[in-house]
Amino acid sequence: MNKKDKPKRSSRNLKITTRITLSTVFGIIGPLLIVLAMSGIFLNSITSYFNFSAVTTDSYSMLNQIQWSQTMTTISNELISDDSDEVKFEKLNDFATPLEKLGVKLCIEKDGRDFYSTTDREEILALSNKITNTDTEKNIYYFGENGMAIINHIDGKSSYLVVAASENYSVNDISAHNMAQTFSSLVFSKTGILILIVILIFVVSIITLSFITSKTISKPIRELADGADEIANGNLDYVIDYDSTNEIGITVDAFNHMVKRLNASIEKQNALEQSRKEMIAGVAHDLRTPLTSVKGYVEGLRDGIANTPEKQEQYLKTIYSSTLSMERLLDELLTISRLELGKIELEPTVTRLCSFLDDCAEEIGLELEKQDFDFEYSNNCSADVLVSLDVDRFSRVINNIVSNSIKYSKKDVKGRVCLEAQEYNKSVIISISDNGIGLDAESIPKIFDTFYRADKARSKTSQGSGIGLSVCRQIVELHGGHIWATGSEGEGLTVHISLNKVTEDKSNER
């Protein structure tokens, strides 16, 4: 495949299922990434604004828990840092000062010995144990109505034990009123603002992705609907311009192809209708000519113009000839009608081609002799070549082609017809050629269409109804063969018929 033939990679080519899947995935992952990014910015830039790094209240709340967690983390990070004990002691004193104002007592042990304490170590441990049964070997985070107690172990180069306790700590009643107050304070507090920001990020992200996905799907569907309206209003030249390989693109391509085929079908129907109109005019003219002749000669007999036996015989021969012409025309019309309706069934028999062509050549030769035509016959097939033929109907094909050669002969040149047969590996080709007026290259492929006339001039209408060769084509195709023509304008025409040879079932041989 050439590079030009490869479909261009574009977001327009994404399948609808893929679009919806990506929209769902990004609707979840996108907001999470935004929240994580904002969390990093928040932790590095605006932590102090929300007071996460320092305890600011002595009552229980979600924010208070986060503040205590952040405070203990800050203390732990400092204790395991590489600072000297003096620097650590100084910083711990900075951490402890605001806690002492809230009534929190803090002590720290390093490797089992006192390291830092806001008051007596034993007093702090006793207070912690009073608030809740404590085990200094375990980490404890306790927030209750009787106070708050935290025990935290930190392991680094040294082992630290941090104990924080406060009996000046309150937990609000979980009543309907307090719940409403708590909820209200949560919503309008800084913590509530954070939650609302996160929710807003999710909502905006999902709405944005949904809008983009909806637009990429609804736009081509709207174009398809507009195209359908145009076509419904009779604009069959309308083409929907949407280049994509996804489901909508495939639908648009199929829709455009359908419109082209519909347009072609209508054009073909119009052309066929025009041909039928021309055929009716031709048939009417073909019938009128012999009818006029019959009428004139009958009137001559009636009025006594043919007053001798010789004239009377001549008049009767002309009447009979005109009647035969009308009969042949009506027979052609009946035949083509039955062929188009599929009401003609062949009765084929396995036939020796040479015998069949010899009989045809004898009959054709006699007819052409009457018309003062030269006739040549060349059979290059072996004597045992067999074909499956409905002899009567296929004889009609040969006669129709020869009659066509007679009709379209040159006026000032003696006519000539050649019948030739050539054998091939699996088929035989029968060719009938003449030296008549021929046809232009555009008309040759159409001469086997029903009612087609190469010469539209009114003066040529009487030369044929345009259905004889159509009968030939349909009969040949019913035999499983193929018929076509070659030639050029002014140089004559050659009609070729290809038939398959029969190699088995010779029991019906004729």
XYZ file of C-alpha atoms in Angstrom:
510
model
C 0.000 0.000 0.000
C 1.350 3.428 -0.922
C 1.684 6.124 1.673
C -1.003 8.090 -0.151
C -3.393 5.156 0.187
C -2.990 4.872 3.960
C -5.823 6.472 5.945
C -4.785 9.636 7.745
C -4.621 9.307 11.491
C -6.977 11.832 12.977
C -9.216 12.223 15.981
C -12.107 12.282 13.472
C -11.417 8.605 12.749
C -11.971 7.506 16.361
C -14.856 5.080 16.706
C -17.837 6.217 18.742
C -17.279 3.477 21.327
C -13.668 4.633 21.655
C -14.761 8.242 22.097
C -17.212 7.314 24.849
C -14.630 5.091 26.566
C -11.976 7.827 26.454
C -14.497 10.363 27.700
C -15.343 8.113 30.657
C -11.687 7.409 31.461
C -10.647 11.052 31.221
C -13.753 12.013 33.185
C -12.273 10.032 36.090
C -8.514 10.372 35.598
C -8.532 14.015 34.491
C -10.099 15.462 37.629
C -7.948 13.198 39.827
C -4.783 14.494 38.155
C -5.997 18.070 38.575
C -6.785 17.470 42.244
C -3.364 15.860 42.801
C -1.630 18.744 41.054
C -3.559 21.261 43.104
C -2.798 19.291 46.262
C 0.909 19.613 45.566
C 0.533 23.328 45.002
C -1.649 23.571 48.092
C 0.818 21.731 50.330
C 3.736 23.782 49.085
C 2.129 27.195 48.784
C -1.005 27.745 50.859
C -0.761 25.339 53.781
C -0.301 28.214 56.159
C -3.494 29.883 54.910
C -5.603 26.909 55.981
C -3.525 26.394 59.185
C -2.883 22.700 58.538
C 0.571 22.858 60.111
C -0.645 24.190 63.464
C -3.453 23.267 65.843
C -5.819 26.199 66.143
C -8.721 24.774 68.171
C -9.318 22.668 71.283
C -12.532 21.083 69.987
C -13.016 18.056 67.797
C -13.517 18.529 64.033
C -12.234 17.101 60.775
C -9.897 20.063 60.394
C -8.637 19.590 63.948
C -7.727 15.988 63.213
C -5.845 17.044 60.067
C -4.029 19.762 62.045
C -2.945 17.306 64.780
C -1.798 14.821 62.139
C 0.212 17.515 60.379
C 1.636 18.804 63.688
C 2.811 15.353 64.788
C 4.333 14.791 61.350
C 6.208 18.101 61.607
C 7.510 17.178 65.066
C 8.562 13.718 63.840
C 10.383 15.164 60.822
C 12.290 17.530 63.039
C 13.250 14.838 65.577
C 14.736 12.544 62.914
C 16.451 15.406 61.081
C 20.212 15.953 61.189
C 19.871 19.100 63.306
C 21.714 19.252 66.599
C 19.819 18.677 69.823
C 20.020 22.380 70.600
C 18.404 23.319 67.270
C 15.763 20.597 67.694
C 15.009 21.804 71.225
C 14.609 25.362 69.992
C 12.244 24.389 67.177
C 10.242 22.108 69.451
C 9.789 25.025 71.769
C 8.326 27.010 68.828
C 5.894 24.149 68.088
C 4.879 23.752 71.717
C 4.194 27.420 72.529
C 0.846 27.663 70.589
C -0.141 24.218 71.901
C 0.402 25.312 75.508
C -1.966 28.237 74.924
C -4.666 25.650 74.085
C -3.912 23.745 77.313
C -1.907 20.978 75.645
C 0.964 19.475 77.597
C 3.822 17.897 75.647
C 6.781 15.724 76.564
C 9.363 13.924 74.428
C 11.728 11.100 75.393
C 14.906 10.255 73.492
C 16.222 6.715 73.905
C 14.270 6.403 77.177
C 15.469 9.692 78.681
C 13.795 13.085 78.947
C 14.475 15.252 75.910
C 11.804 17.947 75.976
C 8.838 18.641 78.232
C 6.456 21.556 78.797
C 5.915 20.368 82.398
C 6.763 17.374 84.569
C 6.954 14.160 82.495
C 5.177 12.041 85.117
C 2.384 14.595 85.351
C 1.862 14.468 81.569
C 1.812 10.640 81.544
C -0.634 10.634 84.464
C -2.871 13.116 82.646
C -2.788 10.974 79.519
C -3.652 7.862 81.502
C -6.470 9.740 83.219
C -7.988 10.745 79.894
C -7.789 7.182 78.503
C -6.008 4.026 79.493
C -2.676 4.432 77.748
C 0.122 2.062 76.928
C 3.313 3.925 76.146
C 4.420 0.983 74.023
C 1.640 1.665 71.496
C 0.668 4.606 69.298
C -2.583 6.239 70.403
C -4.741 8.987 68.881
C -7.639 9.624 71.277
C -10.195 12.445 71.047
C -13.022 12.270 73.584
C -15.295 14.279 75.829
C -12.846 13.986 78.726
C -9.880 15.191 76.717
C -7.331 14.427 74.056
C -4.310 12.084 74.268
C -1.698 11.250 71.632
C 1.211 8.817 71.959
C 3.534 8.482 68.975
C 6.771 6.492 68.508
C 9.429 7.776 66.111
C 12.372 5.667 64.997
C 15.450 7.173 63.355
C 19.053 7.293 64.447
C 17.486 7.504 67.892
C 14.136 6.351 69.262
C 11.676 9.013 70.361
C 8.448 8.873 72.334
C 6.077 11.822 71.947
C 3.191 12.280 74.427
C 0.603 15.064 74.107
C -2.381 15.411 76.433
C -5.078 17.983 77.148
C -8.113 17.815 79.389
C -9.363 21.139 77.989
C -10.786 19.449 74.899
C -14.397 19.211 73.853
C -16.493 17.054 71.510
C -19.813 18.526 70.319
C -23.112 16.687 70.945
C -24.363 14.764 67.922
C -27.855 16.256 68.002
C -29.937 17.391 65.027
C -29.203 21.006 65.884
C -25.483 20.453 66.367
C -25.344 18.328 63.238
C -26.864 21.180 61.253
C -24.405 23.603 62.816
C -21.518 21.239 62.191
C -22.593 20.738 58.603
C -23.038 24.475 58.108
C -19.664 25.253 59.630
C -18.071 22.513 57.552
C -19.554 23.900 54.335
C -18.616 27.484 55.048
C -15.267 26.726 56.671
C -11.987 26.461 54.815
C -12.294 22.673 54.861
C -15.713 22.956 53.188
C -14.244 25.283 50.582
C -11.612 22.670 49.743
C -14.260 19.975 49.334
C -16.349 22.259 47.131
C -13.305 23.027 44.967
C -12.643 19.306 44.453
C -16.308 18.673 43.581
C -16.292 21.661 41.223
C -13.189 20.332 39.450
C -14.899 16.974 38.872
C -18.123 18.576 37.648
C -16.403 21.021 35.279
C -14.093 18.319 33.902
C -16.940 15.880 33.231
C -19.140 18.580 31.666
C -16.266 19.743 29.437
C -15.416 16.217 28.264
C -19.087 15.415 27.690
C -19.514 18.581 25.623
C -16.465 17.826 23.473
C -17.531 14.201 22.926
C -21.115 15.200 22.176
C -19.999 17.817 19.675
C -17.725 15.409 17.772
C -20.638 12.955 17.446
C -23.589 15.312 16.919
C -21.944 17.440 14.216
C -21.516 14.649 11.613
C -24.955 13.246 12.508
C -26.439 16.684 11.874
C -24.600 16.819 8.520
C -26.018 13.407 7.664
C -29.535 14.569 8.563
C -29.135 17.753 6.473
C -27.953 15.640 3.547
C -30.967 13.364 3.874
C -33.260 16.431 3.810
C -31.537 17.733 0.666
C -31.925 14.399 -1.089
C -35.532 14.047 0.087
C -36.192 17.442 -1.525
C -34.865 16.140 -4.855
C -31.263 17.375 -4.763
C -29.609 14.124 -5.914
C -26.310 15.910 -6.639
C -25.808 16.671 -2.950
C -22.704 15.089 -1.385
C -22.183 14.917 2.379
C -18.674 16.163 3.102
C -17.357 14.154 6.057
C -14.011 12.380 5.734
C -13.535 9.772 8.474
C -13.063 6.022 8.880
C -15.225 5.648 12.006
C -18.807 4.349 12.093
C -20.286 7.701 11.054
C -17.748 8.063 8.239
C -18.631 4.589 6.933
C -22.338 5.484 7.120
C -21.725 8.752 5.238
C -19.733 6.936 2.527
C -22.516 4.363 2.157
C -25.092 7.167 2.019
C -23.164 9.062 -0.689
C -22.714 5.829 -2.649
C -26.439 5.122 -2.346
C -27.263 8.581 -3.704
C -24.898 8.084 -6.656
C -26.520 4.751 -7.468
C -29.982 6.284 -7.101
C -28.991 9.112 -9.418
C -27.551 6.660 -11.938
C -30.677 4.510 -11.695
C -32.916 7.501 -12.363
C -30.770 8.567 -15.308
C -30.893 5.036 -16.669
C -34.656 4.942 -16.184
C -35.018 8.271 -17.994
C -32.850 7.026 -20.845
C -34.899 3.829 -21.060
C -38.104 5.839 -21.061
C -36.751 7.998 -23.872
C -35.781 4.851 -25.788
C -39.272 3.447 -25.315
C -40.783 6.656 -26.659
C -38.512 6.489 -29.676
C -39.350 2.806 -30.086
C -43.063 3.557 -30.071
C -42.495 6.185 -32.764
C -40.415 3.725 -34.764
C -42.870 0.860 -34.376
C -45.733 3.160 -35.309
C -43.858 4.204 -38.435
C -42.921 0.599 -39.245
C -46.546 -0.467 -38.941
C -47.886 2.547 -40.775
C -45.753 1.962 -43.871
C -47.001 -1.564 -44.696
C -50.527 -0.669 -43.548
C -50.562 2.287 -45.940
C -49.299 0.016 -48.664
C -51.979 -2.605 -47.927
C -54.682 0.060 -47.793
C -53.618 1.600 -51.097
C -53.459 -1.660 -52.983
C -56.756 -2.913 -51.505
C -58.398 0.329 -52.629
C -56.861 -0.209 -56.063
C -58.417 -3.664 -56.231
C -61.734 -2.353 -54.940
C -61.883 0.560 -57.371
C -60.908 -1.603 -60.350
C -57.569 0.083 -60.960
C -55.983 -3.367 -61.160
C -58.079 -4.317 -64.175
C -55.844 -7.064 -65.519
C -54.894 -10.420 -63.995
C -51.225 -9.389 -64.004
C -51.876 -6.167 -62.044
C -54.149 -7.985 -59.632
C -51.454 -10.608 -58.957
C -48.875 -7.858 -58.442
C -51.181 -6.024 -56.034
C -51.822 -9.235 -54.049
C -48.088 -10.013 -53.791
C -47.433 -6.522 -52.439
C -50.283 -6.843 -49.942
C -48.948 -10.223 -48.832
C -45.381 -8.881 -48.473
C -46.581 -5.915 -46.392
C -48.607 -8.246 -44.201
C -45.512 -10.402 -43.602
C -43.544 -7.276 -42.590
C -46.191 -6.373 -39.992
C -46.267 -9.976 -38.764
C -42.474 -10.036 -38.295
C -42.540 -6.751 -36.383
C -45.327 -7.924 -34.087
C -43.515 -11.210 -33.570
C -40.366 -9.312 -32.505
C -42.376 -7.249 -30.046
C -43.988 -10.356 -28.572
C -40.646 -12.139 -28.324
C -38.820 -9.290 -26.561
C -41.748 -8.883 -24.169
C -41.720 -12.577 -23.277
C -37.928 -12.556 -22.893
C -38.007 -9.575 -20.540
C -40.732 -11.223 -18.471
C -38.754 -14.485 -18.351
C -41.571 -16.449 -19.985
C -39.412 -18.048 -22.676
C -37.653 -21.283 -21.794
C -35.136 -22.877 -24.114
C -35.307 -26.460 -25.285
C -31.615 -27.091 -25.885
C -30.136 -30.233 -27.418
C -26.530 -31.264 -27.884
C -25.891 -30.327 -31.519
C -23.014 -30.711 -33.948
C -22.014 -27.127 -34.718
C -20.821 -27.870 -38.258
C -24.152 -29.395 -39.258
C -26.068 -26.490 -37.757
C -23.909 -23.852 -39.499
C -24.049 -25.684 -42.821
C -27.856 -25.571 -42.698
C -27.800 -21.887 -41.721
C -25.338 -21.048 -44.495
C -27.553 -22.704 -47.100
C -30.604 -20.743 -45.962
C -28.693 -17.461 -45.654
C -27.124 -17.921 -49.082
C -30.514 -18.243 -50.758
C -31.882 -15.155 -49.024
C -28.804 -13.045 -49.811
C -28.904 -14.151 -53.419
C -32.409 -12.685 -53.696
C -31.061 -9.416 -52.249
C -28.138 -9.412 -54.709
C -25.592 -9.818 -51.881
C -22.326 -11.722 -51.970
C -22.007 -14.424 -49.318
C -18.909 -16.095 -47.865
C -18.896 -19.038 -45.447
C -15.827 -20.273 -43.549
C -16.057 -22.975 -40.883
C -12.750 -23.642 -39.073
C -14.216 -25.983 -36.449
C -13.645 -29.712 -36.325
C -16.536 -31.909 -37.382
C -17.134 -33.316 -33.904
C -17.517 -29.975 -32.074
C -20.674 -30.086 -29.967
C -22.707 -27.200 -28.508
C -25.976 -27.046 -26.573
C -28.538 -25.183 -28.708
C -32.216 -24.501 -29.001
C -31.895 -24.809 -32.771
C -35.002 -22.848 -33.746
C -34.288 -19.889 -31.459
C -30.583 -19.766 -32.274
C -31.405 -19.865 -35.994
C -33.467 -16.756 -35.337
C -30.398 -15.075 -33.847
C -28.389 -15.741 -37.029
C -31.250 -14.572 -39.263
C -31.782 -11.373 -37.241
C -28.103 -10.445 -37.561
C -28.120 -11.124 -41.320
C -31.344 -9.100 -41.715
C -29.643 -6.246 -39.843
C -26.743 -6.398 -42.333
C -29.196 -6.189 -45.220
C -31.036 -3.202 -43.707
C -27.882 -1.177 -43.134
C -26.039 -1.882 -46.376
C -24.531 0.923 -48.434
C -26.731 2.157 -51.277
C -24.084 2.375 -53.975
C -21.982 -0.651 -52.968
C -22.860 -4.304 -53.533
C -23.533 -5.881 -50.190
C -21.437 -8.670 -48.751
C -22.015 -10.910 -45.728
C -19.467 -13.342 -44.245
C -20.275 -16.198 -41.850
C -17.257 -17.627 -40.035
C -16.714 -20.051 -37.134
C -13.509 -20.533 -35.137
C -12.800 -23.231 -32.562
C -10.904 -22.652 -29.310
C -10.006 -24.799 -26.313
C -13.308 -24.531 -24.444
C -15.458 -22.441 -26.753
C -16.349 -21.549 -30.320
C -16.865 -18.084 -31.772
C -19.314 -17.456 -34.604
C -18.769 -14.189 -36.502
C -21.123 -12.515 -38.992
C -19.636 -9.496 -40.770
C -20.819 -7.123 -43.489
C -19.578 -4.178 -45.529
C -22.441 -1.869 -44.577
C -22.532 1.622 -43.126
C -21.089 0.474 -39.772
C -21.327 2.366 -36.479
C -19.326 4.897 -34.505
C -17.364 3.691 -31.462
C -19.880 5.197 -29.011
C -22.859 3.365 -30.489
C -21.348 -0.116 -30.874
C -21.635 -1.154 -27.152
C -25.311 -0.043 -27.113
C -26.746 -1.775 -30.175
C -27.840 -4.809 -28.119
C -29.886 -2.638 -25.724
C -33.639 -2.888 -26.124
C -35.071 -0.221 -28.500
C -31.654 1.349 -29.167
C -31.166 3.004 -32.566
C -27.764 4.221 -33.652
C -29.298 6.668 -36.131
C -31.894 8.912 -34.500
C -32.878 10.593 -37.770
C -36.507 10.176 -38.675
C -35.598 8.974 -42.142
C -33.950 5.913 -40.632
C -36.845 4.898 -38.432
C -38.251 2.540 -41.025
C -34.994 0.619 -41.150
C -35.688 -1.176 -37.887
C -37.486 -1.042 -34.571
C -34.325 -1.424 -32.521
C -35.385 -4.709 -30.915
C -33.967 -7.347 -33.274
C -30.443 -7.306 -31.832
C -31.820 -7.097 -28.303
C -33.648 -10.371 -28.967
C -30.328 -11.826 -30.167
C -28.521 -10.768 -26.986
C -31.103 -12.263 -24.648
C -31.324 -15.559 -26.550
C -27.511 -15.889 -26.641
C -27.268 -15.175 -22.907
C -29.963 -17.772 -22.210
C -27.622 -20.219 -23.967
C -24.859 -19.203 -21.527
C -23.003 -17.382 -24.302
C -21.805 -13.871 -24.971
C -22.459 -11.509 -27.906
C -20.604 -8.353 -28.899
C -19.824 -6.246 -31.965
C -16.789 -4.629 -33.570
C -16.364 -2.279 -36.497
C -16.239 1.399 -37.389
C -18.362 3.969 -39.122
C -18.403 3.461 -42.892
C -16.407 0.208 -42.669
C -19.115 -2.304 -41.818
C -19.995 -4.238 -38.674
C -19.030 -7.642 -37.269
C -21.147 -9.431 -34.658
C -19.385 -12.128 -32.607
C -21.099 -14.898 -30.637
C -19.196 -17.024 -28.128
C -20.606 -20.419 -27.069
C -19.204 -23.033 -24.690
C -18.365 -26.417 -26.157
C -20.050 -29.554 -24.778
C -17.691 -32.352 -23.813
C -20.045 -34.732 -21.985
C -23.554 -36.201 -22.242
C -23.640 -36.883 -25.981
C -26.745 -38.993 -25.702
C -28.899 -36.155 -27.102
C -26.600 -35.596 -30.043
C -28.457 -34.407 -33.143
